[in-house]
PDB file of C-alpha atoms in Angstrom:
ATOM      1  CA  UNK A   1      14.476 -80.248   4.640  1.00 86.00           C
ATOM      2  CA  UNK A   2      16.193 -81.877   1.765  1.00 91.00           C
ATOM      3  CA  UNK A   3      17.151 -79.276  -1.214  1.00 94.00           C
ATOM      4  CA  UNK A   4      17.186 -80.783  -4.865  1.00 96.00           C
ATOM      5  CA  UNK A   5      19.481 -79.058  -7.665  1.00 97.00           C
ATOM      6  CA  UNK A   6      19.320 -79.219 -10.662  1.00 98.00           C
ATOM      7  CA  UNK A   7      21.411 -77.917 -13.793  1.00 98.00           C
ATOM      8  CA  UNK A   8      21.769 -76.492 -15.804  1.00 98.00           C
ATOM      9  CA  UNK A   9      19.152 -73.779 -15.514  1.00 97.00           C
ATOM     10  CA  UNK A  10      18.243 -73.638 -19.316  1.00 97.00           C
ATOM     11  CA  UNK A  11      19.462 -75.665 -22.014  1.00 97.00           C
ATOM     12  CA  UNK A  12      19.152 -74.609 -25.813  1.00 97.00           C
ATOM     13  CA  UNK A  13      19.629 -77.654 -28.436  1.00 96.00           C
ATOM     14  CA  UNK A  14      19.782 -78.066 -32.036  1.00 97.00           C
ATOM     15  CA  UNK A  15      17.486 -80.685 -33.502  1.00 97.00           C
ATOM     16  CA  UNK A  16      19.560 -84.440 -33.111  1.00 97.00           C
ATOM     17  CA  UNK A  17      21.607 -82.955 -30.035  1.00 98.00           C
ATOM     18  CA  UNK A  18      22.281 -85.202 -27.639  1.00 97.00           C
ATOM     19  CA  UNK A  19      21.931 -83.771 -23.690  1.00 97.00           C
ATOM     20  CA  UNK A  20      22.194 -84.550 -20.041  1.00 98.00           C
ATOM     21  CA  UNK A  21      20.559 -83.009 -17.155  1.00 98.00           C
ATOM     22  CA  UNK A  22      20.932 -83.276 -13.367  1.00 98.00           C
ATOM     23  CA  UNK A  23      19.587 -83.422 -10.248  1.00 98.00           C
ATOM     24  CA  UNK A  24      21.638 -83.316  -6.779  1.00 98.00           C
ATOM     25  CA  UNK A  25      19.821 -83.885  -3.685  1.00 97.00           C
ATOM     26  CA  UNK A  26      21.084 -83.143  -0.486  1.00 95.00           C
ATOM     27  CA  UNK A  27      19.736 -86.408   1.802  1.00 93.00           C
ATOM     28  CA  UNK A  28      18.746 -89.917   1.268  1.00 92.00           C
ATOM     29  CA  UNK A  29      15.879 -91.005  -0.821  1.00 91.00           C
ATOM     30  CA  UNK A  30      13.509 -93.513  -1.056  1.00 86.00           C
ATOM     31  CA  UNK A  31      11.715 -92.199  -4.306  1.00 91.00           C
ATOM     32  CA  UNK A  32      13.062 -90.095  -7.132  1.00 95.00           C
ATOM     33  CA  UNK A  33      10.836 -89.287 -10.274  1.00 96.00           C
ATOM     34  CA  UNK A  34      11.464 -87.288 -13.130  1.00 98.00           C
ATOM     35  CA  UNK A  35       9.276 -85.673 -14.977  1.00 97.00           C
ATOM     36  CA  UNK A  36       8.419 -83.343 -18.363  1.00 97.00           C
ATOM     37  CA  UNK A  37       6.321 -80.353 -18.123  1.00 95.00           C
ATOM     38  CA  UNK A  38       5.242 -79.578 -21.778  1.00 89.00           C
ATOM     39  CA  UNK A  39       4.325 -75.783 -22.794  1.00 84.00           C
ATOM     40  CA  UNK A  40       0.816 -76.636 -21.928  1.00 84.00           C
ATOM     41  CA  UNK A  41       1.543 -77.245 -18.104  1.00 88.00           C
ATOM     42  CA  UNK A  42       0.705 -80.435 -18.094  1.00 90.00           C
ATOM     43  CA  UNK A  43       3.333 -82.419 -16.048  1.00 93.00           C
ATOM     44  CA  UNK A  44       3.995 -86.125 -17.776  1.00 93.00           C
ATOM     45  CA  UNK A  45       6.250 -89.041 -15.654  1.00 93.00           C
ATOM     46  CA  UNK A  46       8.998 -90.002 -17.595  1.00 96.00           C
ATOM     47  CA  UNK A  47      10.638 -92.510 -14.812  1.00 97.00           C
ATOM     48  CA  UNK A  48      10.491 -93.274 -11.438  1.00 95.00           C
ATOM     49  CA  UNK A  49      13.951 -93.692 -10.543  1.00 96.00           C
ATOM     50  CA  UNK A  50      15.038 -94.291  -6.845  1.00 93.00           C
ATOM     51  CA  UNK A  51      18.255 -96.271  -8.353  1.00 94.00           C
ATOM     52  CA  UNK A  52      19.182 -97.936 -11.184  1.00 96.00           C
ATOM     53  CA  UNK A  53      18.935 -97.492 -14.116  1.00 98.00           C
ATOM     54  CA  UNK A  54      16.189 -97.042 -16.891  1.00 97.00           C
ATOM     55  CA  UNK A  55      15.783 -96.553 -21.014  1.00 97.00           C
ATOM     56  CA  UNK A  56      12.130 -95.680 -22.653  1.00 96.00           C
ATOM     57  CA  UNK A  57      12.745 -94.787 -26.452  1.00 97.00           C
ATOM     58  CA  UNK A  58      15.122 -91.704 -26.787  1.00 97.00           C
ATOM     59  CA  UNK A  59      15.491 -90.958 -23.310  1.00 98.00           C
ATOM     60  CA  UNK A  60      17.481 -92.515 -20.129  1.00 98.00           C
ATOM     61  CA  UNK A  61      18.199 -92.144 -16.596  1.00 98.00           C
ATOM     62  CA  UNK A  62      20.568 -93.095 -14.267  1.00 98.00           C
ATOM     63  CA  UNK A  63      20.089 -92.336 -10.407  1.00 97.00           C
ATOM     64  CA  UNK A  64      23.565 -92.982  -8.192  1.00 97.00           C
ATOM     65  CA  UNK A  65      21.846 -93.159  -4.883  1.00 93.00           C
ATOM     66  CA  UNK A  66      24.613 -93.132  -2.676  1.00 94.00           C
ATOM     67  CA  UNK A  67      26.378 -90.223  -4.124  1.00 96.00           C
ATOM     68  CA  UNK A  68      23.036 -87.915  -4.044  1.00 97.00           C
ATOM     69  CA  UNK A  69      22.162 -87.602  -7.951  1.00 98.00           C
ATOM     70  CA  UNK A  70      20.488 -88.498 -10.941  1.00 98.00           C
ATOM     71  CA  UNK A  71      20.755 -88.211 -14.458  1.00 98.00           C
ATOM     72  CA  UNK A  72      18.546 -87.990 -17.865  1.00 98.00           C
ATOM     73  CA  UNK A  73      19.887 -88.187 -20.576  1.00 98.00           C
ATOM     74  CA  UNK A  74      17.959 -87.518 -23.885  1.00 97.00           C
ATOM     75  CA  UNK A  75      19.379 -88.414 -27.477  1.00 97.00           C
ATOM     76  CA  UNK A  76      18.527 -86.947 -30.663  1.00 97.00           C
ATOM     77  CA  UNK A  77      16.424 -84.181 -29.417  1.00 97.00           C
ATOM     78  CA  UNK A  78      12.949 -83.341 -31.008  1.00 97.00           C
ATOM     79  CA  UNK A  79      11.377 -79.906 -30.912  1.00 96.00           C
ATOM     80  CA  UNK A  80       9.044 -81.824 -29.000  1.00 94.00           C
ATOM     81  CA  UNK A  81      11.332 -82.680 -26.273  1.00 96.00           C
ATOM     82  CA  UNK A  82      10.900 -78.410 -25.316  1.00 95.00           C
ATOM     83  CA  UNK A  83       9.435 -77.435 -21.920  1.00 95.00           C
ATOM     84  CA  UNK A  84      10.697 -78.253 -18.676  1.00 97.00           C
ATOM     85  CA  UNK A  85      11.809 -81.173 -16.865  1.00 98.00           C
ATOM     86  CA  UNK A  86      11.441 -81.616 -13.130  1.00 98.00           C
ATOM     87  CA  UNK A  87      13.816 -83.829 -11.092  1.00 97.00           C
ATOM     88  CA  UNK A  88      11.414 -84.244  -7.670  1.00 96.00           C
ATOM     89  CA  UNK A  89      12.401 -86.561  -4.307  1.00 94.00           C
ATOM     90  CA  UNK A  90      11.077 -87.916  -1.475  1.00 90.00           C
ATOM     91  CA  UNK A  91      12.852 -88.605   1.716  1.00 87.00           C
ATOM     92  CA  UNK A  92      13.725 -91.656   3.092  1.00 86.00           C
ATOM     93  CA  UNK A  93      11.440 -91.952   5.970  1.00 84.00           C
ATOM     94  CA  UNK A  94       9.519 -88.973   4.435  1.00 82.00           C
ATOM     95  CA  UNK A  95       5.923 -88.759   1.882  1.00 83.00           C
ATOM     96  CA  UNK A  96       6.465 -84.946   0.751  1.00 87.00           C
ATOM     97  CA  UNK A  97       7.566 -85.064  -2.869  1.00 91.00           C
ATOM     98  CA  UNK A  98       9.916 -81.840  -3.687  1.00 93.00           C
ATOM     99  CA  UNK A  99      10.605 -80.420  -6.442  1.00 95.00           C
ATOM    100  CA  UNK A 100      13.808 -78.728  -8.151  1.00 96.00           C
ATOM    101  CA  UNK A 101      13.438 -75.843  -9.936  1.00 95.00           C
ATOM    102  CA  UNK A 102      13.745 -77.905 -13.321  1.00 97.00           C
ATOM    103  CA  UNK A 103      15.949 -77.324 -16.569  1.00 98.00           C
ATOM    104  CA  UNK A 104      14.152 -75.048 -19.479  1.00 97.00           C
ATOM    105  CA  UNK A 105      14.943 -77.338 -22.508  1.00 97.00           C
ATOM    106  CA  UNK A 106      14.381 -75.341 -26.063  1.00 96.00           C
ATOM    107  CA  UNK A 107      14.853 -77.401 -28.961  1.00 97.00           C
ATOM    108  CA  UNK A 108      15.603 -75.615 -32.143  1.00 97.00           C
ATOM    109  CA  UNK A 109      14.624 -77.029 -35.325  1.00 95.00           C
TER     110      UNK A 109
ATOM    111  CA  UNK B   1     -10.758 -92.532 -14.121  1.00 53.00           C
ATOM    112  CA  UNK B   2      -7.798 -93.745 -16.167  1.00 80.00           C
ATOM    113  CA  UNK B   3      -5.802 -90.867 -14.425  1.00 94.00           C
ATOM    114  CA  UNK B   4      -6.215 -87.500 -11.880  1.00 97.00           C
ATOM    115  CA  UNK B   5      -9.182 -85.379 -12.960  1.00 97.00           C
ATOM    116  CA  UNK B   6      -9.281 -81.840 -12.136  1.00 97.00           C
ATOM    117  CA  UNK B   7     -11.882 -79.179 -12.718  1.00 97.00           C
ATOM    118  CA  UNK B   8     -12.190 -76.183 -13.375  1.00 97.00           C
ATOM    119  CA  UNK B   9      -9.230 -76.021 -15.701  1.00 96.00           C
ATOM    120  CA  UNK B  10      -9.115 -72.338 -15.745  1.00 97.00           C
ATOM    121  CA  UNK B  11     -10.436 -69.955 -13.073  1.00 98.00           C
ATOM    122  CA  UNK B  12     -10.858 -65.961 -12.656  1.00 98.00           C
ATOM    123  CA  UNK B  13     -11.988 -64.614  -9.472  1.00 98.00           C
ATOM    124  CA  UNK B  14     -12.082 -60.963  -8.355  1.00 98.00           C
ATOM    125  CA  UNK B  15     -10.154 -60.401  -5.282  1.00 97.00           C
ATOM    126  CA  UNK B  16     -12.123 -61.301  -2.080  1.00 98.00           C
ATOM    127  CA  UNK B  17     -13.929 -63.891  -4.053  1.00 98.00           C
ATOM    128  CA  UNK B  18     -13.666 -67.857  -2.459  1.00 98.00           C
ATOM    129  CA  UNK B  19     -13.052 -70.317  -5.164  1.00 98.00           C
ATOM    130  CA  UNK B  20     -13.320 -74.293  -5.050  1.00 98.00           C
ATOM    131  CA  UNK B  21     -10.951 -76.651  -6.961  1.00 98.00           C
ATOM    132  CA  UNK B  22     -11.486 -80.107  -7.203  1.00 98.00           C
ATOM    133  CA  UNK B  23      -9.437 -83.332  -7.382  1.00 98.00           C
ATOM    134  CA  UNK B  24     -10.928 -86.856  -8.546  1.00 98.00           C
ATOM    135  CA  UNK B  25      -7.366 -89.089  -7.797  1.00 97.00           C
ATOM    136  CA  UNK B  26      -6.761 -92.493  -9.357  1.00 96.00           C
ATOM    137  CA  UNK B  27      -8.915 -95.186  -7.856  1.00 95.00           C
ATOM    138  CA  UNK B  28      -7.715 -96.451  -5.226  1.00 93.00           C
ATOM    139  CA  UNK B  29      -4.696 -94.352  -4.601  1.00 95.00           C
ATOM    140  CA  UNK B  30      -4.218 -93.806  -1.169  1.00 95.00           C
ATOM    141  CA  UNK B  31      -2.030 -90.744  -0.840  1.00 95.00           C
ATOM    142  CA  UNK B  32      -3.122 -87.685  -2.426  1.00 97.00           C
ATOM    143  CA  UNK B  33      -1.348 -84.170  -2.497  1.00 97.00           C
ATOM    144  CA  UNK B  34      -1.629 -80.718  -3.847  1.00 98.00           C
ATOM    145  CA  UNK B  35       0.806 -78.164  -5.037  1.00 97.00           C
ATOM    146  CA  UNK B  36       1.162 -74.758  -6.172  1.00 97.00           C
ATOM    147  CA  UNK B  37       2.827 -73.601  -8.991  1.00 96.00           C
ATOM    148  CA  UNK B  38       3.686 -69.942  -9.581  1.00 94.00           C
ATOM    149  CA  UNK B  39       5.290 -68.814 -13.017  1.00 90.00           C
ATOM    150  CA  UNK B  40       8.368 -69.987 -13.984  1.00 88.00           C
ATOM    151  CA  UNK B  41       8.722 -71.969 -10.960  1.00 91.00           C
ATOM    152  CA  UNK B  42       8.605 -75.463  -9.515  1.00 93.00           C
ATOM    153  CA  UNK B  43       5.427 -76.766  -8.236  1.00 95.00           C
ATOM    154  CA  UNK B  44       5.531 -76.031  -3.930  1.00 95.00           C
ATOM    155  CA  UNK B  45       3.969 -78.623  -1.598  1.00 95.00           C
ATOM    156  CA  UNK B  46       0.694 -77.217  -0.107  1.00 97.00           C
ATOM    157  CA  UNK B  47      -1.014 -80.341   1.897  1.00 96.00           C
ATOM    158  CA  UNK B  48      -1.022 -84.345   1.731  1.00 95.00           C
ATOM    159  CA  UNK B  49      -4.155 -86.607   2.442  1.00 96.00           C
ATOM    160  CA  UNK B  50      -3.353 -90.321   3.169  1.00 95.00           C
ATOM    161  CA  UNK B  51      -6.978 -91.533   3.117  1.00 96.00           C
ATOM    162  CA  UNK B  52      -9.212 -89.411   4.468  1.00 96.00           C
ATOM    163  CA  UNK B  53      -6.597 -88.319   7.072  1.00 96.00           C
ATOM    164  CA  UNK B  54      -4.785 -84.842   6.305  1.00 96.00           C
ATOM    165  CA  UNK B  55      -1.261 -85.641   8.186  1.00 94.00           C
ATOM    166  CA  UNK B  56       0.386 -82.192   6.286  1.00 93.00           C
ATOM    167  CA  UNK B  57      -0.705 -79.201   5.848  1.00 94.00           C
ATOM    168  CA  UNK B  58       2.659 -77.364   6.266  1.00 93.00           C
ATOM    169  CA  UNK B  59       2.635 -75.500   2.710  1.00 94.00           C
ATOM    170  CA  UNK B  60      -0.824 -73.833   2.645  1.00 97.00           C
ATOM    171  CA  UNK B  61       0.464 -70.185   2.658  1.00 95.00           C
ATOM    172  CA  UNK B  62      -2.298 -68.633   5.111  1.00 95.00           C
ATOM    173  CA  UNK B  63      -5.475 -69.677   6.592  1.00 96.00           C
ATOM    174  CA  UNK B  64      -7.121 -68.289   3.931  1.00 98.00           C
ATOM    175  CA  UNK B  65      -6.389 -71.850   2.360  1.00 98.00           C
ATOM    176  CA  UNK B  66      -8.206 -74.984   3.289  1.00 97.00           C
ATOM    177  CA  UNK B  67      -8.358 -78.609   1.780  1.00 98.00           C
ATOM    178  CA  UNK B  68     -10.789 -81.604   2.717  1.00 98.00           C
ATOM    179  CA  UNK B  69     -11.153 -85.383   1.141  1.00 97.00           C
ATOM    180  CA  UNK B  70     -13.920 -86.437   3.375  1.00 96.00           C
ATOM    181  CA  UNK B  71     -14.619 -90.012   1.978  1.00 94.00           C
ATOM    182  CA  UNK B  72     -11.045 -90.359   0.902  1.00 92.00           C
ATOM    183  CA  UNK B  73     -11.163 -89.831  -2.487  1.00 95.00           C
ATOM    184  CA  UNK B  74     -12.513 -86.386  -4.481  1.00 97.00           C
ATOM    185  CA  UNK B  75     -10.579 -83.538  -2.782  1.00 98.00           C
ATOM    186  CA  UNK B  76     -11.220 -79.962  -2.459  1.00 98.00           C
ATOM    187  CA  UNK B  77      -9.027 -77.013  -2.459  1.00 98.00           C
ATOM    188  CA  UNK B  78     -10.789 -74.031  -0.705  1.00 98.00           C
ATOM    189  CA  UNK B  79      -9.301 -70.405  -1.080  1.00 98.00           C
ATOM    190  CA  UNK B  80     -11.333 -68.230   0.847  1.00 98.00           C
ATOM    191  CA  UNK B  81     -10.827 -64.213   0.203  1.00 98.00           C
ATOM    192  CA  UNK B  82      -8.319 -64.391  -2.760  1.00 98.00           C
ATOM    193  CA  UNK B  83      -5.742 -62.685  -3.277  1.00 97.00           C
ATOM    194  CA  UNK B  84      -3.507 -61.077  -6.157  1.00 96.00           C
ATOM    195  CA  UNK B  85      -0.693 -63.349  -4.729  1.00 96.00           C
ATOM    196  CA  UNK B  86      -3.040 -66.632  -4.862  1.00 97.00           C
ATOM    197  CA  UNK B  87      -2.415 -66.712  -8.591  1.00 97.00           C
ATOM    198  CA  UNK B  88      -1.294 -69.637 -10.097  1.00 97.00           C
ATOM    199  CA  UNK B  89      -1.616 -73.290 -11.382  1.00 97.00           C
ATOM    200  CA  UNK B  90      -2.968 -75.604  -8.428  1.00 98.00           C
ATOM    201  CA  UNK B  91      -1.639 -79.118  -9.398  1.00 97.00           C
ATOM    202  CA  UNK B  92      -3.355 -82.448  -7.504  1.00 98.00           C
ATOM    203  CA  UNK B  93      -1.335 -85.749  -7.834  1.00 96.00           C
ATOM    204  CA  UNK B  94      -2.427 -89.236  -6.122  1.00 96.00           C
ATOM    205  CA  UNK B  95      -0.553 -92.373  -5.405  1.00 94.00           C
ATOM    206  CA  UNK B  96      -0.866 -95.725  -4.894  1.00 93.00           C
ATOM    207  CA  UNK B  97       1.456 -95.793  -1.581  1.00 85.00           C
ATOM    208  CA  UNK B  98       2.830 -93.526   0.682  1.00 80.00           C
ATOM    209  CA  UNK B  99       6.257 -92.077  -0.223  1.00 73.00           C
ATOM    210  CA  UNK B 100       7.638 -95.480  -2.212  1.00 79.00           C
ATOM    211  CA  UNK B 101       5.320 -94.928  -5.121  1.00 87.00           C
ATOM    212  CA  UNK B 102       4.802 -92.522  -8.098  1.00 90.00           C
ATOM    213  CA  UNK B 103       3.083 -89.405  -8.150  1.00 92.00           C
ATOM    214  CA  UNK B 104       0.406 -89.390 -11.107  1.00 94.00           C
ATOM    215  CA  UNK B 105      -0.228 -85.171 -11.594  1.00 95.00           C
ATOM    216  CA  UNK B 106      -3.403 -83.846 -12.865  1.00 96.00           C
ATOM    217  CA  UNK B 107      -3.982 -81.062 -15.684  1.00 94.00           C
ATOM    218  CA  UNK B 108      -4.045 -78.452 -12.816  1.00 96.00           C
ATOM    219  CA  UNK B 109      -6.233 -75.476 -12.276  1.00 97.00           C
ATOM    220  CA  UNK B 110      -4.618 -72.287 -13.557  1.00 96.00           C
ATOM    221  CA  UNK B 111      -6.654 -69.329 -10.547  1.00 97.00           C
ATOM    222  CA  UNK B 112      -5.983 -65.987 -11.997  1.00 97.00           C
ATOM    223  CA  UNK B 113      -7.036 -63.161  -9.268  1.00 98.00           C
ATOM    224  CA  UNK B 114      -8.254 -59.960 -10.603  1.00 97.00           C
TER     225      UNK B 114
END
């Protein structure tokens, strides 16, 4: 099946820090969505991102689908912005959503 | 609902007990799916309901595990006989399509097994 990356691992930021995560995946894909999993589990859609391009507020991403990855980028960090974000795919052809194994964000104030 | 409704939010069970978790999706969304989510981990496919119809049920872990939407829409997530292992946060999500669409993720159940 197709395997989704993502990196780094665990990120620790200073409050204002700019970052960017990623996400490989290993086959076409006909739906890419990434999400934030805040420190009370609860898992919150950021974008839904099979190409293109996107902006909402402080955060961005950028998904090259012919080259297998996607980006977020998030500017000027909050100690809000903490938890977990999940890069997750679906197949082309496919309905299973899979998950990476995310990026631990800290932000320090 | 405005979004995916899950109940109970929290759950302890002795081992051997069965235990029922429930999913009320988005109205009208078609495709429904649950996960599994162990500690420090990403969530892990279980099973995937297009309707009424269950056309995956690769992930659940053992037979102990069993999931119905009979009227397409509430679904239930049956663990018969838990186990230690079973612990863990059992996410739903729904969706308007079917694999071109995104997934909308309830609170989850967190099962502890004692």
């Amino acid at each position: 099946g197709i395997q989704v990356e993502q990196s780094p691992p665990d990120l620790i930021l200073q409050e204002g820090a700019n970052s960017t995560l990623r996400c490989n995946f290993s086959d076409s894909v006909n739906n890419l969505q990434w999400f934030h999993q805040n420190p009370w589990g609860q898992l919150i859609n950021l974008f839904y991102i099979p190409s293109g391009t996107k902006q909402n507020g402080r955060l961005s991403a950028t998904t090259v689908a012919t080259e297998r990855y996607s980006l977020l980028y998030i500017s000027s960090s909050q100690t809000t912005d903490s938890g977990v974000y999940f890069c997750a795919v679906v197949n082309t052809g496919g309905f299973k959503t899979i998950f990476g194994a995310g990026t631990r964000l800290f932000v320090k104030a | 609902g405005a979004g995916v409704s899950q109940s109970p939010r929290y759950k302890v069970a002795k081992r051997g007990q069965d235990v029922a978790l429930r999913c009320d999706p988005i109205s009208g969304h078609v495709s429904l799916f649950w996960y599994q989510q162990a500690l420090g981990q990403g969530p892990e496919f279980l099973t995937y309901f297009q309707n009424e119809a269950q056309l995956d049920k690769s992930g659940l872990p053992s037979d102990r595990f069993f999931a119905e939407r009979p009227e397409g829409s509430v679904s239930t997530l049956k663990i018969q006989r838990t186990q230690q292992e079973d612990s863990a946060v059992y996410l739903c999500a729904s969706s308007v399509g079917q694999g071109n669409s995104p997934l909308h993720f309830g609170n989850g159940t967190r099962l502890t097994v004692t």
